[in-house]
PDB file of N, CA and C in Angstrom:
ATOM      1  N   MET X   1      71.872 241.127 254.471  1.00 56.00           N
ATOM      2  CA  MET X   1      72.041 241.238 256.162  1.00 56.00           C
ATOM      3  C   MET X   1      69.911 241.041 256.179  1.00 56.00           C
ATOM      4  N   ALA X   2      69.144 241.055 256.223  1.00 60.00           N
ATOM      5  CA  ALA X   2      67.812 240.303 256.540  1.00 60.00           C
ATOM      6  C   ALA X   2      68.163 239.516 255.275  1.00 60.00           C
ATOM      7  N   LYS X   3      67.893 239.425 254.030  1.00 63.00           N
ATOM      8  CA  LYS X   3      67.539 238.293 252.588  1.00 63.00           C
ATOM      9  C   LYS X   3      68.496 237.330 252.996  1.00 63.00           C
ATOM     10  N   ASN X   4      69.882 237.488 253.777  1.00 64.00           N
ATOM     11  CA  ASN X   4      70.324 235.667 255.066  1.00 64.00           C
ATOM     12  C   ASN X   4      69.779 235.319 255.617  1.00 64.00           C
ATOM     13  N   GLY X   5      68.475 235.939 256.784  1.00 67.00           N
ATOM     14  CA  GLY X   5      67.819 235.957 257.447  1.00 67.00           C
ATOM     15  C   GLY X   5      68.104 236.111 259.362  1.00 67.00           C
ATOM     16  N   PHE X   6      69.321 237.229 259.299  1.00 67.00           N
ATOM     17  CA  PHE X   6      70.064 237.701 260.290  1.00 67.00           C
ATOM     18  C   PHE X   6      69.179 238.921 260.543  1.00 67.00           C
ATOM     19  N   THR X   7      68.733 238.841 262.075  1.00 70.00           N
ATOM     20  CA  THR X   7      68.692 240.466 262.362  1.00 70.00           C
ATOM     21  C   THR X   7      69.975 241.346 263.105  1.00 70.00           C
ATOM     22  N   PRO X   8      69.395 242.443 263.134  1.00 71.00           N
ATOM     23  CA  PRO X   8      70.497 242.872 263.850  1.00 71.00           C
ATOM     24  C   PRO X   8      71.556 243.110 265.080  1.00 71.00           C
ATOM     25  N   GLU X   9      70.500 242.163 265.639  1.00 70.00           N
ATOM     26  CA  GLU X   9      70.805 241.607 266.611  1.00 70.00           C
ATOM     27  C   GLU X   9      72.171 240.614 266.735  1.00 70.00           C
ATOM     28  N   MET X  10      71.993 239.970 265.603  1.00 65.00           N
ATOM     29  CA  MET X  10      73.255 238.762 265.726  1.00 65.00           C
ATOM     30  C   MET X  10      74.093 239.497 264.879  1.00 65.00           C
ATOM     31  N   TRP X  11      73.975 239.677 264.561  1.00 62.00           N
ATOM     32  CA  TRP X  11      75.839 241.101 263.580  1.00 62.00           C
ATOM     33  C   TRP X  11      75.924 241.454 264.761  1.00 62.00           C
ATOM     34  N   ARG X  12      74.956 242.215 265.302  1.00 63.00           N
ATOM     35  CA  ARG X  12      76.229 243.067 266.632  1.00 63.00           C
ATOM     36  C   ARG X  12      76.677 242.072 267.464  1.00 63.00           C
ATOM     37  N   ALA X  13      76.418 240.505 267.793  1.00 58.00           N
ATOM     38  CA  ALA X  13      76.604 239.503 268.635  1.00 58.00           C
ATOM     39  C   ALA X  13      77.944 238.140 267.993  1.00 58.00           C
ATOM     40  N   HIS X  14      78.147 239.186 266.826  1.00 55.00           N
ATOM     41  CA  HIS X  14      78.272 237.524 266.080  1.00 55.00           C
ATOM     42  C   HIS X  14      78.061 236.235 266.247  1.00 55.00           C
ATOM     43  N   ARG X  15      76.724 236.988 266.281  1.00 55.00           N
ATOM     44  CA  ARG X  15      76.002 235.086 266.597  1.00 55.00           C
ATOM     45  C   ARG X  15      75.194 234.885 265.722  1.00 55.00           C
ATOM     46  N   ALA X  16      74.462 233.411 265.347  1.00 56.00           N
ATOM     47  CA  ALA X  16      73.329 233.126 264.885  1.00 56.00           C
ATOM     48  C   ALA X  16      72.740 232.109 266.183  1.00 56.00           C
ATOM     49  N   GLY X  17      71.899 231.603 265.178  1.00 69.00           N
ATOM     50  CA  GLY X  17      70.938 230.565 266.153  1.00 69.00           C
ATOM     51  C   GLY X  17      72.001 228.738 266.013  1.00 69.00           C
ATOM     52  N   THR X  18      71.206 228.687 264.650  1.00 77.00           N
ATOM     53  CA  THR X  18      72.158 227.150 264.621  1.00 77.00           C
ATOM     54  C   THR X  18      73.616 227.258 264.071  1.00 77.00           C
ATOM     55  N   ASN X  19      74.204 226.108 263.828  1.00 81.00           N
ATOM     56  CA  ASN X  19      75.685 225.738 263.595  1.00 81.00           C
ATOM     57  C   ASN X  19      75.475 226.247 261.781  1.00 81.00           C
ATOM     58  N   ALA X  20      74.201 225.737 261.068  1.00 83.00           N
ATOM     59  CA  ALA X  20      74.427 226.670 259.673  1.00 83.00           C
ATOM     60  C   ALA X  20      73.775 227.566 259.668  1.00 83.00           C
ATOM     61  N   GLN X  21      73.027 228.393 260.316  1.00 80.00           N
ATOM     62  CA  GLN X  21      73.208 229.993 260.759  1.00 80.00           C
ATOM     63  C   GLN X  21      74.376 230.817 260.859  1.00 80.00           C
ATOM     64  N   VAL X  22      74.926 230.053 261.667  1.00 82.00           N
ATOM     65  CA  VAL X  22      76.555 230.595 261.979  1.00 82.00           C
ATOM     66  C   VAL X  22      77.410 230.328 260.864  1.00 82.00           C
ATOM     67  N   GLN X  23      77.382 229.770 260.156  1.00 86.00           N
ATOM     68  CA  GLN X  23      78.250 229.139 259.177  1.00 86.00           C
ATOM     69  C   GLN X  23      77.756 230.545 258.104  1.00 86.00           C
ATOM     70  N   SER X  24      76.683 230.211 257.808  1.00 84.00           N
ATOM     71  CA  SER X  24      75.593 231.199 256.537  1.00 84.00           C
ATOM     72  C   SER X  24      75.902 232.912 257.210  1.00 84.00           C
ATOM     73  N   TYR X  25      76.284 233.185 258.618  1.00 81.00           N
ATOM     74  CA  TYR X  25      76.992 234.443 259.171  1.00 81.00           C
ATOM     75  C   TYR X  25      77.762 234.964 258.245  1.00 81.00           C
ATOM     76  N   ILE X  26      78.847 233.833 259.113  1.00 84.00           N
ATOM     77  CA  ILE X  26      80.899 234.244 258.664  1.00 84.00           C
ATOM     78  C   ILE X  26      80.830 234.224 256.976  1.00 84.00           C
ATOM     79  N   ALA X  27      80.090 233.561 256.257  1.00 88.00           N
ATOM     80  CA  ALA X  27      80.128 233.814 254.468  1.00 88.00           C
ATOM     81  C   ALA X  27      79.801 234.727 254.249  1.00 88.00           C
ATOM     82  N   CYS X  28      78.615 235.593 254.734  1.00 85.00           N
ATOM     83  CA  CYS X  28      78.109 236.607 253.856  1.00 85.00           C
ATOM     84  C   CYS X  28      78.961 237.518 254.971  1.00 85.00           C
ATOM     85  N   ARG X  29      78.706 237.739 256.141  1.00 83.00           N
ATOM     86  CA  ARG X  29      80.527 238.767 256.893  1.00 83.00           C
ATOM     87  C   ARG X  29      81.123 239.386 256.295  1.00 83.00           C
ATOM     88  N   ASP X  30      82.156 237.945 255.527  1.00 87.00           N
ATOM     89  CA  ASP X  30      83.037 237.955 255.621  1.00 87.00           C
ATOM     90  C   ASP X  30      83.563 238.131 253.819  1.00 87.00           C
ATOM     91  N   GLY X  31      82.287 237.290 253.107  1.00 89.00           N
ATOM     92  CA  GLY X  31      82.574 237.293 251.491  1.00 89.00           C
ATOM     93  C   GLY X  31      83.500 236.431 250.859  1.00 89.00           C
ATOM     94  N   ILE X  32      83.288 235.003 252.031  1.00 92.00           N
ATOM     95  CA  ILE X  32      84.102 233.924 251.468  1.00 92.00           C
ATOM     96  C   ILE X  32      82.210 233.230 251.419  1.00 92.00           C
ATOM     97  N   SER X  33      83.244 231.299 250.380  1.00 92.00           N
ATOM     98  CA  SER X  33      82.070 230.764 250.333  1.00 92.00           C
ATOM     99  C   SER X  33      81.703 229.937 251.545  1.00 92.00           C
ATOM    100  N   VAL X  34      80.908 228.978 252.038  1.00 89.00           N
ATOM    101  CA  VAL X  34      80.355 228.198 252.741  1.00 89.00           C
ATOM    102  C   VAL X  34      81.315 227.742 253.792  1.00 89.00           C
ATOM    103  N   LYS X  35      82.214 226.738 252.194  1.00 91.00           N
ATOM    104  CA  LYS X  35      82.588 226.039 252.616  1.00 91.00           C
ATOM    105  C   LYS X  35      83.889 226.621 253.610  1.00 91.00           C
ATOM    106  N   GLN X  36      84.084 227.835 252.744  1.00 93.00           N
ATOM    107  CA  GLN X  36      85.581 228.595 253.684  1.00 93.00           C
ATOM    108  C   GLN X  36      85.391 228.878 255.522  1.00 93.00           C
ATOM    109  N   ALA X  37      83.873 229.002 255.680  1.00 90.00           N
ATOM    110  CA  ALA X  37      82.752 230.068 256.454  1.00 90.00           C
ATOM    111  C   ALA X  37      82.823 228.663 257.612  1.00 90.00           C
ATOM    112  N   LYS X  38      82.656 227.630 256.910  1.00 89.00           N
ATOM    113  CA  LYS X  38      83.048 226.810 257.951  1.00 89.00           C
ATOM    114  C   LYS X  38      84.342 226.483 258.628  1.00 89.00           C
ATOM    115  N   GLU X  39      85.594 226.352 257.858  1.00 90.00           N
ATOM    116  CA  GLU X  39      86.402 226.140 258.151  1.00 90.00           C
ATOM    117  C   GLU X  39      87.095 227.951 259.373  1.00 90.00           C
ATOM    118  N   VAL X  40      86.588 228.782 258.957  1.00 88.00           N
ATOM    119  CA  VAL X  40      86.913 229.596 259.717  1.00 88.00           C
ATOM    120  C   VAL X  40      86.262 229.834 261.308  1.00 88.00           C
ATOM    121  N   GLY X  41      85.012 229.067 261.281  1.00 84.00           N
ATOM    122  CA  GLY X  41      83.882 228.932 262.414  1.00 84.00           C
ATOM    123  C   GLY X  41      84.434 227.835 262.914  1.00 84.00           C
ATOM    124  N   LYS X  42      84.877 227.011 262.271  1.00 85.00           N
ATOM    125  CA  LYS X  42      85.696 226.056 263.326  1.00 85.00           C
ATOM    126  C   LYS X  42      86.871 226.764 264.319  1.00 85.00           C
ATOM    127  N   ARG X  43      87.626 227.437 263.530  1.00 85.00           N
ATOM    128  CA  ARG X  43      88.840 227.514 263.614  1.00 85.00           C
ATOM    129  C   ARG X  43      89.022 228.808 264.693  1.00 85.00           C
ATOM    130  N   ASP X  44      87.525 229.112 264.982  1.00 81.00           N
ATOM    131  CA  ASP X  44      87.355 230.353 265.643  1.00 81.00           C
ATOM    132  C   ASP X  44      86.193 230.115 267.471  1.00 81.00           C
ATOM    133  N   GLY X  45      86.244 229.204 266.700  1.00 79.00           N
ATOM    134  CA  GLY X  45      84.929 228.310 267.883  1.00 79.00           C
ATOM    135  C   GLY X  45      83.985 228.718 268.144  1.00 79.00           C
ATOM    136  N   ASN X  46      83.263 229.120 266.255  1.00 76.00           N
ATOM    137  CA  ASN X  46      81.757 229.859 266.745  1.00 76.00           C
ATOM    138  C   ASN X  46      80.712 228.870 266.789  1.00 76.00           C
ATOM    139  N   PHE X  47      81.281 227.618 266.660  1.00 77.00           N
ATOM    140  CA  PHE X  47      79.746 226.917 266.881  1.00 77.00           C
ATOM    141  C   PHE X  47      79.769 225.932 267.786  1.00 77.00           C
ATOM    142  N   ASP X  48      78.633 225.555 268.292  1.00 69.00           N
ATOM    143  CA  ASP X  48      78.356 224.518 269.895  1.00 69.00           C
ATOM    144  C   ASP X  48      78.908 222.948 269.536  1.00 69.00           C
ATOM    145  N   THR X  49      78.434 222.077 268.352  1.00 66.00           N
ATOM    146  CA  THR X  49      78.896 221.095 268.474  1.00 66.00           C
ATOM    147  C   THR X  49      79.974 221.068 266.879  1.00 66.00           C
ATOM    148  N   TRP X  50      80.471 221.580 265.911  1.00 62.00           N
ATOM    149  CA  TRP X  50      80.931 221.157 265.439  1.00 62.00           C
ATOM    150  C   TRP X  50      82.570 221.169 265.872  1.00 62.00           C
ATOM    151  N   LYS X  51      83.416 220.279 265.784  1.00 59.00           N
ATOM    152  CA  LYS X  51      84.610 219.971 266.480  1.00 59.00           C
ATOM    153  C   LYS X  51      85.958 220.134 265.382  1.00 59.00           C
ATOM    154  N   ARG X  52      86.779 221.032 265.660  1.00 51.00           N
ATOM    155  CA  ARG X  52      88.434 220.545 264.512  1.00 51.00           C
ATOM    156  C   ARG X  52      88.203 219.517 264.280  1.00 51.00           C
TER     157      ARG X  52
END
């Protein structure tokens, strides 16, 4: 968690700052690739500006 730049608050909120941080968080959380994490994030509506 800390090595990837996430604070405990980010983990509890399931939300990081930028879209790139959110994508990295999802990849780390789910143990998937960053590309897969982008798709999961888009599907779940976790990004501020990335659309489907």
